[in-house]
Amino acid sequence: MTSDPVRLGVAGLGRAFMLMVPTFDADPRVKLVAAAAPREESRAAFVRDYGGAAYETVEELCADPSVEAIYIATPHQMHVDHVLAAAQAGKHILVEKPLAISMEDAERMVRAADEAGVHLIVGPSHSFDPPVDLAARLIESGEFGQLRMIQALNYTDFLYRPRRPEELRTEEGGGVLFSQAIHQIDVVRRLAGGMAKNIYAMTGAWDPKRPTEGAFTALMSFETGCIANLTYSGYAHFDSDIWMNDVGELGQPKKAGAYGGARRALMNLNPDDEARLKTTRTFGSGTTIEASHNEHFGPVIALCDRADLKLTPDGIEVFGDTERHFIEAPFGPAPRRTVLDAVVDAVRNDTAPDQTGAWGLASLEVCHAILTSAAAGQPVDLQHQCRTKHEEPTE
Amino acid sequence: MTSDPVRLGVAGLGRAFMLMVPTFDADPRVKLVAAAAPREESRAAFVRDYGGAAYETVEELCADPSVEAIYIATPHQMHVDHVLAAAQAGKHILVEKPLAISMEDAERMVRAADEAGVHLIVGPSHSFDPPVDLAARLIESGEFGQLRMIQALNYTDFLYRPRRPEELRTEEGGGVLFSQAIHQIDVVRRLAGGMAKNIYAMTGAWDPKRPTEGAFTALMSFETGCIANLTYSGYAHFDSDIWMNDVGELGQPKKAGAYGGARRALMNLNPDDEARLKTTRTFGSGTTIEASHNEHFGPVIALCDRADLKLTPDGIEVFGDTERHFIEAPFGPAPRRTVLDAVVDAVRNDTAPDQTGAWGLASLEVCHAILTSAAAGQPVDLQHQCRTKHEEPTE
């Protein structure tokens, strides 16, 4: 046991990593000691900012003996190879959601981590957001009676942000299912204890220029009897952040006058220009997000017998039988601190968070079930679910 | 053809009628000439306020030759007898939603009106609300491309308002399905053109003291390809009117400090006291609602290809590709004027509104399908749908 900083290697220096930079920079419990990235510019920026080694390949990163754990922030379709490499090298792993695209890959990854005796954590994901954590603990306490229904919705311009071509191909993990639904599923499963029973869903692929699922709506049931309604549109013009106190997904106050920005920026761009525009959102060339609230993933309401809990970026509005009050979920010192709590707890204390590989596999199963249900017009039973740590079975 | 006021008889002087009083009183196109009610106090109040005849039974009202049309505002389970009586007497009919409880009754009522050659209108219903009408016309215009998805939600304290015992028994039309879902279904069908294909739903009956469905969540698909997500909770502590500019269902500004009022009023009441409390909400003894906006039934967002339309009590927020603007749906001179537009158009111009008997039967089918789907855990195909007048088939 040591209180030395966890020595972290970073695989992939794109947008996902960039969004974690403020978190890493503010937290003395972790130290970025190495990275891997194919782009020379990104590697140079890493060495400049953090020192340490910067490799061209993830395999070289995995071989670096100074690295204790690897944060895998490469594109979705590469997660499987990189998680397997890290596990084989005996490194603990924090992998971006979604764990994988295919269930087979996800199962191999979970097995590999088990066999290697390393922790596999899937995150960041909005199920780590402090208001979600607070709501989950309030529900688990039983103070408000049983959780009956969850409504989650999110309307964004996701599909019109700059994309690489594969981000618009469903079979390669593109569209809103694997990248966005996974957040909502994680949040809802976290609140409801994890064990989803079945799901029925409808999806929309409505823009022939961006031919992937851009929206879905789904009903889930849980073994506890809780039902949940999840809706996401990445085609949206209406921005549901107005129902989250005008705070954006990343905790940043929304700017007045920014309306329609994503679609405007995209007009008259060809795919090459668009892919180039995407690289301006990566490490070394991107702009920083100024978060002053917790992150969130759109309005979520959890209905219990004796109160409804409405999540906000700053905490929980508790609407009780005869009174209402607010419970704060403090922000900071940096965004996503709870993700590093999980990494440090795993590496230093051998304690796993809710968001393990098995958890990520269970949420991935729900993504696939949404596609399957929508195609078949039938509900789909779920077979790979797992519980949150605190939730006891009801039977 | 005449421009004389339509001579209306009223069957039932309870809460439904009371909510129509400001509409009748403000509109010179109709004249209340007779009524039927079992309670002496209500009849006396009617004669005092309107003159004309007040009968004990609906049969006597139907026999009154001065009556051209009858507004049937009796409890749900009596609609069938009263509609049949009115049709047989050759009177045009405005019947409160739901048209009936059973599909068989609804079919008999539609047939009876057809055979008698009288108009049968189901209303008031929130599909008559001016913002819904405006949104339906904007969608039909095609200006914003195709309608892709509708999200409708409503969180109220419906189950904790004073109820007669049968209003808490599903088989007699109690609970939120026949009384509340019917509004949401009407609104969504009106926006989507009417022809629902199938529905999948989950329901909740969560309070053993009030053992009827108090909540549901459902996904519908339409022949146009539009999908819809409908959620209603009558157990709610969270009040979704905060997302409707703090305007209540009846167009009244919400009062600060009224939080939890329904549950507080109900505490320690036995069923007899509760039924008595309900009669204080009827004609002759009730309090008046001061509407200053259009009525509404909770947040509704209609996603089209080139804009999302968000309904508010005052009109439509149009969120376009690069700009947003607001289109007003003027209020007044009295609430529910559009319901009397339909009555006058039917009686004086032989023109039917969207909300005919066949329409009401189609919406009732969806209520039953919600219960059937929730019980079976399977989607239910719909067989009795009809189109809005303006919507052309897509094939």
Coordinates of C-alpha atoms in Angstrom, one line a residue, chain A residues 18-19 26 54 56 139 148 150-151 173 184 190 214 219 239 251 272 280 293 361 371 387:
Chain A
M18 CA -8.8 16.2 -24.1
L19 CA -12.0 16.2 -22.0
A26 CA -6.2 19.0 -11.0
A54 CA 5.2 9.1 -25.9
E56 CA 3.5 5.5 -31.5
I139 CA -32.8 5.7 -3.5
R148 CA -41.1 3.1 -9.4
I150 CA -37.3 6.7 -14.2
Q151 CA -37.7 9.2 -17.1
G173 CA -20.0 1.8 -33.3
Q184 CA -28.3 7.1 -20.5
R190 CA -27.2 2.9 -11.7
G214 CA -29.5 9.4 -34.6
L219 CA -38.9 1.3 -22.3
D239 CA -31.9 21.6 -26.6
G251 CA -20.9 21.4 -16.8
D272 CA -12.5 15.4 -45.6
T280 CA -9.2 20.5 -34.1
H293 CA -21.1 22.7 -12.6
L361 CA -20.8 -5.4 -20.9
L371 CA -31.2 -2.1 -32.1
R387 CA -26.2 -5.4 -9.9

